[in-house]
Amino acid sequence: MRSKRSFDRAIVGRMNDRDLFALALGLTKPWFVSSVELDADQKKLELSIDFERGSVFPCPECGAAGCKAYDTEQRRWRHLNFFEYETHLSARMPRVRCGKCGMRPVAAPWARPGSGFTLLFEALILTLAAHMPVRAAARLLGEHDTRIWRVLHHYVDRAREGRDDREVRQVGIDETASRRRFKYVSLFVDLEQARVLYVAEGNKASTVKEFREDLEAHGGDAERVAEICCDMSPAFISGVEAAFPQAAITFDKFHVLQLLANAVDKTRKAERSEHPELKGWRYALLRNPETMSDRELDFAASLLRSSTAKTARAFHLRLAFRDFYEQPPKAAERYLTRWYNWAIRSRIPAMIEAARSIRRHWSGVLRWFVSRITNGLLEGLNSLVQAAKAKARGYRSFRNLATIIYLIAGKLDLQPTHLR
Ligand SMILES: [Zn+2]
């Protein structure tokens, strides 16, 4: 019995270089490699592909078998490099005459119609673009970035068309301020699947309606969306009430806590000149005890124990509010009421303002104990978005930015072979 190795060698021994490349490209009949030209100086490899004389093809339109080539058109594609050789395929592509459909161009099995890249090369583009700025990917591949963007738009658009939103029940909405041209970018996220559903330009009530339309265009059902998490922006609240009237709003925990932190900071600023002991402790006051350094803990303890500053009481109120989220659900509303009564009588203007805001958003603050949803996930995605924006000074349009966000965080099925 021959060993595997000598068997391979026996096959290779019968093959010429053209057969080897045909094998590497996965070509099947009637396609074959007709010539191989290697330019060692230019580091380029040109593979010419042809079809066997007298071949018949199925009609690309209706699938009818046995259509003869009528004429051909010369085409060329960039392919994955073979080692360091920049590789191109070229072929004369036939047009067939179908009895029913008339003249139709035959599609190359290795590329999608209209593309100057092979499917494998496009797969490489998608992978690179998900991990580095498009400009860097373009430089690495030696292609102009407009060609790269064209490929990304194609696959992302096609994959989004095929997305299924039927099961979407929990949505997180967040806005992120964008630099320069697009002022605000709002993200709509499927909180259960942890995927970006929709990227919108703007942060208005109508932006939420736009999302609803997109959801419904993908088989989603606005009535099925039972929980929505957002910040306290009046535009989002009225947008949700109009577009998703049956959904319960949960105000994002991190945004609510931020409200309290801002109130502490405002209070400190207002009295820092009369209370020099507050100097230099801005960040300690915004921190939680478990993340404080020993010095900061000592400061916080002495502040709470002996300071007459309003900032000391504001800080205490902030910590007490944090404990609200630790309450058992049954006790939550009672706890919040007590906290509110304390804050509203605190004679600290910034805290009174924060307490009033909590009062206005009462049921959405309490809703967390039922829904348990937050936009923590979105904050993580936003850092991806921020990174994408920072990296991508080359984004010439909102569409490019949205495409990258979908590519990175949309959990789309981007298999080039599925999406021709
Ligand atoms: Zn046909």
Short mmCIF file of C-alpha atoms and ligand atoms in Angstrom, two decimals:
data_model
loop_
_atom_site.label_atom_id
_atom_site.label_comp_id
_atom_site.label_asym_id
_atom_site.label_seq_id
_atom_site.Cartn_x
_atom_site.Cartn_y
_atom_site.Cartn_z
CA MET A 1 0.00 0.00 0.00
CA ARG A 2 1.28 3.44 -0.85
CA SER A 3 1.72 6.00 1.85
CA LYS A 4 -0.37 9.20 1.70
CA ARG A 5 2.73 11.14 0.90
CA SER A 6 3.78 9.19 -2.14
CA PHE A 7 0.17 9.16 -3.29
CA ASP A 8 0.09 12.98 -3.22
CA ARG A 9 3.35 13.05 -5.05
CA ALA A 10 1.92 10.72 -7.68
CA ILE A 11 -1.00 13.11 -8.30
CA VAL A 12 1.24 16.14 -8.37
CA GLY A 13 3.54 14.30 -10.71
CA ARG A 14 0.76 14.04 -13.25
CA MET A 15 -0.30 17.65 -12.86
CA ASN A 16 1.08 20.71 -14.53
CA ASP A 17 1.14 24.15 -12.93
CA ARG A 18 -2.16 25.09 -14.57
CA ASP A 19 -3.91 22.11 -13.01
CA LEU A 20 -2.44 23.03 -9.65
CA PHE A 21 -3.83 26.54 -9.84
CA ALA A 22 -7.20 25.24 -11.03
CA LEU A 23 -7.24 23.04 -7.93
CA ALA A 24 -6.22 25.94 -5.68
CA LEU A 25 -9.00 28.11 -7.15
CA GLY A 26 -11.56 25.33 -6.85
CA LEU A 27 -12.43 25.50 -10.54
CA THR A 28 -14.74 22.86 -11.92
CA LYS A 29 -15.72 22.01 -15.46
CA PRO A 30 -16.02 23.59 -17.92
CA TRP A 31 -13.57 26.09 -16.40
CA PHE A 32 -9.83 25.53 -16.52
CA VAL A 33 -6.64 27.54 -16.17
CA SER A 34 -5.38 28.24 -19.66
CA SER A 35 -2.19 30.07 -18.78
CA VAL A 36 -0.06 31.09 -15.83
CA GLU A 37 2.22 34.07 -16.06
CA LEU A 38 4.50 34.95 -13.23
CA ASP A 39 6.28 38.27 -13.23
CA ALA A 40 8.98 37.84 -10.63
CA ASP A 41 10.18 41.44 -10.86
CA GLN A 42 6.75 42.98 -10.43
CA LYS A 43 5.70 40.25 -8.00
CA LYS A 44 2.57 39.62 -10.01
CA LEU A 45 0.78 36.49 -10.98
CA GLU A 46 -1.73 36.43 -13.83
CA LEU A 47 -3.97 33.42 -14.15
CA SER A 48 -6.04 33.13 -17.29
CA ILE A 49 -9.18 31.06 -17.08
CA ASP A 50 -11.12 29.69 -19.99
CA PHE A 51 -13.97 27.29 -20.66
CA GLU A 52 -13.81 24.20 -22.81
CA ARG A 53 -14.73 24.58 -26.44
CA GLY A 54 -18.36 23.75 -27.19
CA SER A 55 -19.39 24.07 -23.51
CA VAL A 56 -23.00 24.67 -22.67
CA PHE A 57 -24.21 26.64 -19.65
CA PRO A 58 -27.48 26.85 -17.76
CA CYS A 59 -29.37 30.08 -18.43
CA PRO A 60 -28.38 32.52 -15.63
CA GLU A 61 -31.96 33.79 -15.55
CA CYS A 62 -34.26 30.77 -15.70
CA GLY A 63 -31.81 27.91 -15.23
CA ALA A 64 -32.69 26.19 -18.53
CA ALA A 65 -29.85 23.79 -19.33
CA GLY A 66 -27.79 23.55 -22.49
CA CYS A 67 -27.40 27.17 -23.55
CA LYS A 68 -24.53 27.73 -25.96
CA ALA A 69 -22.08 30.60 -25.69
CA TYR A 70 -22.97 33.30 -28.16
CA ASP A 71 -20.07 35.66 -27.61
CA THR A 72 -17.63 36.53 -24.83
CA GLU A 73 -16.35 39.51 -22.93
CA GLN A 74 -12.89 39.74 -21.38
CA ARG A 75 -12.97 40.31 -17.57
CA ARG A 76 -10.35 40.59 -14.85
CA TRP A 77 -10.48 40.16 -11.06
CA ARG A 78 -8.14 40.76 -8.18
CA HIS A 79 -7.68 37.58 -6.16
CA LEU A 80 -5.99 36.67 -2.90
CA ASN A 81 -2.24 36.83 -3.18
CA PHE A 82 -0.40 33.61 -3.81
CA PHE A 83 2.37 34.09 -1.27
CA GLU A 84 3.63 37.61 -1.94
CA TYR A 85 2.47 37.66 -5.54
CA GLU A 86 -0.40 40.02 -6.27
CA THR A 87 -2.74 37.76 -8.17
CA HIS A 88 -5.26 38.52 -10.87
CA LEU A 89 -7.60 36.23 -12.71
CA SER A 90 -8.83 36.96 -16.18
CA ALA A 91 -11.34 35.12 -18.29
CA ARG A 92 -13.45 35.53 -21.35
CA MET A 93 -16.96 35.37 -19.95
CA PRO A 94 -19.63 34.00 -22.26
CA ARG A 95 -23.04 35.40 -22.98
CA VAL A 96 -25.59 32.71 -23.71
CA ARG A 97 -28.75 32.85 -25.75
CA CYS A 98 -31.70 31.33 -23.94
CA GLY A 99 -34.84 30.46 -25.89
CA LYS A 100 -36.98 32.08 -23.22
CA CYS A 101 -34.86 34.90 -21.75
CA GLY A 102 -32.77 35.97 -24.69
CA MET A 103 -29.14 37.00 -24.31
CA ARG A 104 -27.76 36.66 -20.77
CA PRO A 105 -24.23 37.00 -19.35
CA VAL A 106 -22.93 33.95 -17.48
CA ALA A 107 -21.76 34.78 -13.95
CA ALA A 108 -18.28 33.66 -12.94
CA PRO A 109 -18.51 31.16 -10.09
CA TRP A 110 -15.55 32.86 -8.34
CA ALA A 111 -16.96 36.40 -8.27
CA ARG A 112 -20.21 38.25 -7.96
CA PRO A 113 -21.48 40.07 -11.02
CA GLY A 114 -20.04 43.52 -11.45
CA SER A 115 -17.23 43.13 -8.95
CA GLY A 116 -13.57 43.43 -9.87
CA PHE A 117 -12.65 41.19 -6.94
CA THR A 118 -13.07 37.48 -6.45
CA LEU A 119 -15.33 36.26 -3.62
CA LEU A 120 -12.35 35.18 -1.57
CA PHE A 121 -10.74 38.58 -1.95
CA GLU A 122 -13.99 40.22 -0.87
CA ALA A 123 -14.09 37.95 2.17
CA LEU A 124 -10.63 39.21 3.07
CA ILE A 125 -11.82 42.82 2.69
CA LEU A 126 -14.72 42.18 5.08
CA THR A 127 -12.44 40.61 7.65
CA LEU A 128 -9.87 43.37 7.49
CA ALA A 129 -12.44 46.16 7.63
CA ALA A 130 -13.92 44.73 10.81
CA HIS A 131 -10.54 44.96 12.50
CA MET A 132 -8.81 48.04 11.14
CA PRO A 133 -9.65 51.40 9.61
CA VAL A 134 -10.73 51.11 6.01
CA ARG A 135 -7.89 53.32 4.91
CA ALA A 136 -5.36 51.01 6.51
CA ALA A 137 -7.01 47.98 4.91
CA ALA A 138 -6.94 49.74 1.55
CA ARG A 139 -3.25 50.53 1.95
CA LEU A 140 -2.47 46.98 2.99
CA LEU A 141 -4.28 45.56 -0.02
CA GLY A 142 -2.94 48.15 -2.42
CA GLU A 143 -6.45 49.19 -3.48
CA HIS A 144 -8.16 52.58 -3.45
CA ASP A 145 -10.50 52.89 -0.49
CA THR A 146 -13.52 53.79 -2.67
CA ARG A 147 -13.31 50.25 -4.10
CA ILE A 148 -13.17 48.84 -0.57
CA TRP A 149 -16.18 50.92 0.52
CA ARG A 150 -18.16 49.70 -2.48
CA VAL A 151 -17.63 46.10 -1.38
CA LEU A 152 -18.51 46.87 2.25
CA HIS A 153 -21.71 48.68 1.29
CA HIS A 154 -22.76 45.82 -0.93
CA TYR A 155 -22.38 43.09 1.68
CA VAL A 156 -23.69 45.09 4.62
CA ASP A 157 -26.74 46.26 2.64
CA ARG A 158 -27.48 42.76 1.41
CA ALA A 159 -27.00 41.23 4.83
CA ARG A 160 -29.28 43.84 6.40
CA GLU A 161 -31.96 43.06 3.82
CA GLY A 162 -31.92 39.48 4.99
CA ARG A 163 -32.05 40.32 8.69
CA ASP A 164 -34.90 38.87 10.71
CA ASP A 165 -36.35 41.12 13.42
CA ARG A 166 -39.40 39.03 14.28
CA GLU A 167 -38.13 38.16 17.74
CA VAL A 168 -37.08 41.64 18.83
CA ARG A 169 -38.65 42.37 22.22
CA GLN A 170 -36.17 44.57 24.08
CA VAL A 171 -34.56 47.62 22.55
CA GLY A 172 -31.91 49.99 23.86
CA ILE A 173 -31.61 53.47 22.40
CA ASP A 174 -28.60 55.63 22.82
CA GLU A 175 -27.16 58.64 21.17
CA THR A 176 -23.57 59.36 20.62
CA ALA A 177 -22.27 62.73 19.62
CA SER A 178 -20.27 62.48 16.49
CA ARG A 179 -17.59 64.76 15.25
CA ARG A 180 -17.94 67.23 12.47
CA ARG A 181 -20.45 66.37 9.82
CA PHE A 182 -22.94 64.13 11.58
CA LYS A 183 -23.87 65.76 14.83
CA TYR A 184 -25.70 62.93 16.50
CA VAL A 185 -25.79 59.26 15.77
CA SER A 186 -28.48 57.22 17.51
CA LEU A 187 -28.10 53.49 17.91
CA PHE A 188 -31.00 51.10 18.29
CA VAL A 189 -29.93 47.81 19.76
CA ASP A 190 -31.58 44.45 20.22
CA LEU A 191 -30.70 43.99 23.89
CA GLU A 192 -31.34 40.25 23.92
CA GLN A 193 -29.22 39.49 20.87
CA ALA A 194 -26.69 42.22 21.59
CA ARG A 195 -26.71 43.53 18.04
CA VAL A 196 -27.16 46.93 16.47
CA LEU A 197 -30.42 46.99 14.54
CA TYR A 198 -30.43 50.52 13.27
CA VAL A 199 -28.05 53.43 13.03
CA ALA A 200 -29.75 56.79 12.58
CA GLU A 201 -28.54 60.27 11.97
CA GLY A 202 -30.19 62.51 14.57
CA ASN A 203 -31.69 62.17 18.05
CA LYS A 204 -35.23 63.38 17.61
CA ALA A 205 -38.62 61.83 18.29
CA SER A 206 -38.86 61.19 14.54
CA THR A 207 -35.63 59.17 14.76
CA VAL A 208 -37.53 56.60 16.86
CA LYS A 209 -40.27 56.46 14.23
CA GLU A 210 -37.63 55.90 11.58
CA PHE A 211 -36.37 52.95 13.60
CA ARG A 212 -39.84 51.50 13.87
CA GLU A 213 -40.18 51.61 10.08
CA ASP A 214 -36.84 49.87 9.67
CA LEU A 215 -37.83 47.22 12.22
CA GLU A 216 -41.10 46.54 10.42
CA ALA A 217 -39.29 46.38 7.09
CA HIS A 218 -37.33 43.46 8.57
CA GLY A 219 -40.34 41.51 9.76
CA GLY A 220 -40.32 43.06 13.23
CA ASP A 221 -43.49 43.85 15.10
CA ALA A 222 -43.62 47.13 17.03
CA GLU A 223 -46.35 45.66 19.24
CA ARG A 224 -44.03 42.89 20.29
CA VAL A 225 -41.41 45.31 21.60
CA ALA A 226 -42.30 45.28 25.29
CA GLU A 227 -39.31 47.00 26.89
CA ILE A 228 -37.27 49.97 25.77
CA CYS A 229 -34.27 51.36 27.57
CA CYS A 230 -33.19 54.96 26.96
CA ASP A 231 -31.91 58.06 28.66
CA MET A 232 -34.24 60.82 29.89
CA SER A 233 -34.12 62.80 26.67
CA PRO A 234 -37.63 64.23 26.08
CA ALA A 235 -37.25 63.56 22.35
CA PHE A 236 -36.68 59.83 22.86
CA ILE A 237 -39.46 59.59 25.44
CA SER A 238 -42.04 61.21 23.18
CA GLY A 239 -40.67 59.25 20.22
CA VAL A 240 -41.11 55.96 22.09
CA GLU A 241 -44.57 56.90 23.33
CA ALA A 242 -45.66 57.65 19.77
CA ALA A 243 -43.98 54.78 17.90
CA PHE A 244 -44.08 52.05 20.58
CA PRO A 245 -47.11 52.99 22.70
CA GLN A 246 -47.32 49.60 24.40
CA ALA A 247 -43.64 49.42 25.36
CA ALA A 248 -42.56 50.17 28.93
CA ILE A 249 -39.66 52.58 29.25
CA THR A 250 -36.78 51.82 31.57
CA PHE A 251 -34.47 54.76 32.14
CA ASP A 252 -30.97 53.58 31.83
CA LYS A 253 -29.41 53.07 35.24
CA PHE A 254 -26.09 54.57 34.19
CA HIS A 255 -27.75 57.72 32.94
CA VAL A 256 -29.80 58.06 36.12
CA LEU A 257 -26.69 57.64 38.27
CA GLN A 258 -24.94 60.18 36.08
CA LEU A 259 -27.65 62.69 36.93
CA LEU A 260 -26.75 62.33 40.61
CA ALA A 261 -23.03 62.53 39.97
CA ASN A 262 -23.55 65.74 38.01
CA ALA A 263 -25.55 67.19 40.90
CA VAL A 264 -22.67 66.46 43.31
CA ASP A 265 -20.21 68.08 40.94
CA LYS A 266 -22.37 71.16 40.51
CA THR A 267 -22.70 71.52 44.27
CA ARG A 268 -18.95 71.21 44.77
CA LYS A 269 -18.27 73.84 42.13
CA ALA A 270 -20.71 76.27 43.73
CA GLU A 271 -19.06 76.14 47.15
CA ARG A 272 -15.43 75.26 46.51
CA SER A 273 -14.25 78.78 47.38
CA GLU A 274 -15.85 78.79 50.85
CA HIS A 275 -14.86 75.15 51.54
CA PRO A 276 -11.16 74.73 50.74
CA GLU A 277 -11.27 71.15 52.08
CA LEU A 278 -13.01 70.17 48.82
CA LYS A 279 -10.10 71.25 46.71
CA GLY A 280 -8.50 68.54 44.62
CA TRP A 281 -11.19 65.93 45.35
CA ARG A 282 -13.40 66.34 42.32
CA TYR A 283 -12.91 62.82 41.02
CA ALA A 284 -13.10 61.19 44.42
CA LEU A 285 -16.59 62.66 44.76
CA LEU A 286 -17.65 61.09 41.48
CA ARG A 287 -16.25 57.69 42.39
CA ASN A 288 -17.87 54.88 44.32
CA PRO A 289 -16.31 53.72 47.60
CA GLU A 290 -15.28 50.35 46.16
CA THR A 291 -13.11 51.98 43.52
CA MET A 292 -11.58 54.64 45.79
CA SER A 293 -7.96 54.69 46.85
CA ASP A 294 -7.18 54.63 50.58
CA ARG A 295 -6.58 58.39 50.51
CA GLU A 296 -9.90 58.97 48.80
CA LEU A 297 -11.71 56.76 51.29
CA ASP A 298 -10.20 58.71 54.18
CA PHE A 299 -11.30 61.93 52.54
CA ALA A 300 -14.83 60.62 51.91
CA ALA A 301 -15.12 59.37 55.49
CA SER A 302 -14.00 62.65 57.03
CA LEU A 303 -16.25 64.58 54.63
CA LEU A 304 -19.31 62.57 55.65
CA ARG A 305 -18.36 62.73 59.35
CA SER A 306 -17.50 66.33 59.90
CA SER A 307 -17.94 68.64 56.94
CA THR A 308 -20.62 71.29 56.98
CA ALA A 309 -20.41 71.65 53.22
CA LYS A 310 -23.51 70.98 51.14
CA THR A 311 -21.24 68.87 48.99
CA ALA A 312 -20.92 66.41 51.88
CA ARG A 313 -24.68 65.95 52.00
CA ALA A 314 -24.94 65.82 48.22
CA PHE A 315 -22.34 63.08 48.19
CA HIS A 316 -24.26 61.21 50.89
CA LEU A 317 -27.47 61.52 48.86
CA ARG A 318 -25.69 60.18 45.81
CA LEU A 319 -24.42 57.12 47.69
CA ALA A 320 -27.89 56.55 49.12
CA PHE A 321 -29.36 56.68 45.65
CA ARG A 322 -26.92 54.06 44.52
CA ASP A 323 -28.24 51.76 47.22
CA PHE A 324 -31.69 52.15 45.69
CA TYR A 325 -30.61 49.76 42.94
CA GLU A 326 -29.62 47.20 45.60
CA GLN A 327 -33.12 47.05 47.09
CA PRO A 328 -35.36 44.03 46.75
CA PRO A 329 -38.04 44.86 44.13
CA LYS A 330 -40.83 45.00 46.71
CA ALA A 331 -39.02 47.64 48.74
CA ALA A 332 -37.79 49.72 45.80
CA GLU A 333 -40.60 52.25 45.55
CA ARG A 334 -40.72 52.84 49.30
CA TYR A 335 -36.98 53.38 49.31
CA LEU A 336 -37.16 55.79 46.37
CA THR A 337 -39.93 57.77 48.05
CA ARG A 338 -37.87 58.15 51.23
CA TRP A 339 -34.83 59.16 49.22
CA TYR A 340 -36.88 61.69 47.28
CA ASN A 341 -38.28 63.26 50.47
CA TRP A 342 -34.79 63.58 51.87
CA ALA A 343 -33.35 65.08 48.67
CA ILE A 344 -36.19 67.53 48.09
CA ARG A 345 -35.71 68.96 51.61
CA SER A 346 -31.92 69.02 51.39
CA ARG A 347 -31.71 72.73 50.53
CA ILE A 348 -29.12 71.82 47.93
CA PRO A 349 -30.33 73.35 44.65
CA ALA A 350 -28.63 70.86 42.33
CA MET A 351 -29.94 67.91 44.36
CA ILE A 352 -33.46 69.30 44.45
CA GLU A 353 -33.30 69.63 40.70
CA ALA A 354 -32.10 66.03 40.35
CA ALA A 355 -34.84 64.80 42.72
CA ARG A 356 -37.48 66.60 40.66
CA SER A 357 -36.16 65.00 37.54
CA ILE A 358 -36.37 61.57 39.19
CA ARG A 359 -39.94 62.39 40.21
CA ARG A 360 -40.87 63.26 36.62
CA HIS A 361 -39.40 59.97 35.40
CA TRP A 362 -40.64 57.92 38.35
CA SER A 363 -42.14 54.86 36.70
CA GLY A 364 -39.29 54.52 34.20
CA VAL A 365 -36.74 54.66 37.01
CA LEU A 366 -38.62 51.97 38.92
CA ARG A 367 -39.16 49.89 35.79
CA TRP A 368 -35.61 48.61 36.09
CA PHE A 369 -36.76 46.33 38.92
CA VAL A 370 -39.06 44.59 36.45
CA SER A 371 -37.14 44.72 33.17
CA ARG A 372 -33.57 44.65 34.56
CA ILE A 373 -32.38 46.13 31.29
CA THR A 374 -29.65 48.72 30.94
CA ASN A 375 -27.73 50.20 28.08
CA GLY A 376 -24.44 48.99 29.50
CA LEU A 377 -24.05 46.98 26.34
CA LEU A 378 -24.59 50.10 24.28
CA GLU A 379 -21.92 51.95 26.16
CA GLY A 380 -19.57 49.18 25.12
CA LEU A 381 -20.76 49.40 21.54
CA ASN A 382 -20.43 53.14 21.68
CA SER A 383 -16.78 52.79 22.49
CA LEU A 384 -16.51 50.67 19.34
CA VAL A 385 -18.37 53.36 17.50
CA GLN A 386 -16.14 56.04 18.98
CA ALA A 387 -13.09 54.06 18.01
CA ALA A 388 -14.47 53.56 14.51
CA LYS A 389 -15.10 57.26 14.22
CA ALA A 390 -11.72 58.20 15.60
CA LYS A 391 -9.95 55.80 13.29
CA ALA A 392 -12.03 56.61 10.30
CA ARG A 393 -11.26 60.14 9.38
CA GLY A 394 -11.77 58.79 5.91
CA TYR A 395 -15.52 58.43 6.48
CA ARG A 396 -16.85 60.73 3.85
CA SER A 397 -20.46 60.05 4.60
CA PHE A 398 -22.88 58.98 7.29
CA ARG A 399 -23.47 55.89 5.18
CA ASN A 400 -19.84 54.84 5.59
CA LEU A 401 -20.01 55.30 9.34
CA ALA A 402 -23.27 53.34 9.58
CA THR A 403 -21.80 50.58 7.41
CA ILE A 404 -18.85 50.15 9.74
CA ILE A 405 -21.09 50.06 12.80
CA TYR A 406 -23.26 47.38 11.20
CA LEU A 407 -20.16 45.48 10.17
CA ILE A 408 -18.68 45.54 13.67
CA ALA A 409 -21.79 45.33 15.83
CA GLY A 410 -24.67 44.22 13.63
CA LYS A 411 -24.10 40.46 13.92
CA LEU A 412 -24.92 40.17 10.24
CA ASP A 413 -24.41 37.08 8.15
CA LEU A 414 -21.74 38.42 5.85
CA GLN A 415 -20.64 35.25 4.08
CA PRO A 416 -19.72 36.41 0.59
CA THR A 417 -20.76 33.10 -0.89
CA HIS A 418 -24.28 33.55 0.52
CA LEU A 419 -24.69 37.12 -0.56
CA ARG A 420 -23.75 37.38 -4.16
ZN ZN B 1 -33.54 31.54 -19.58
#
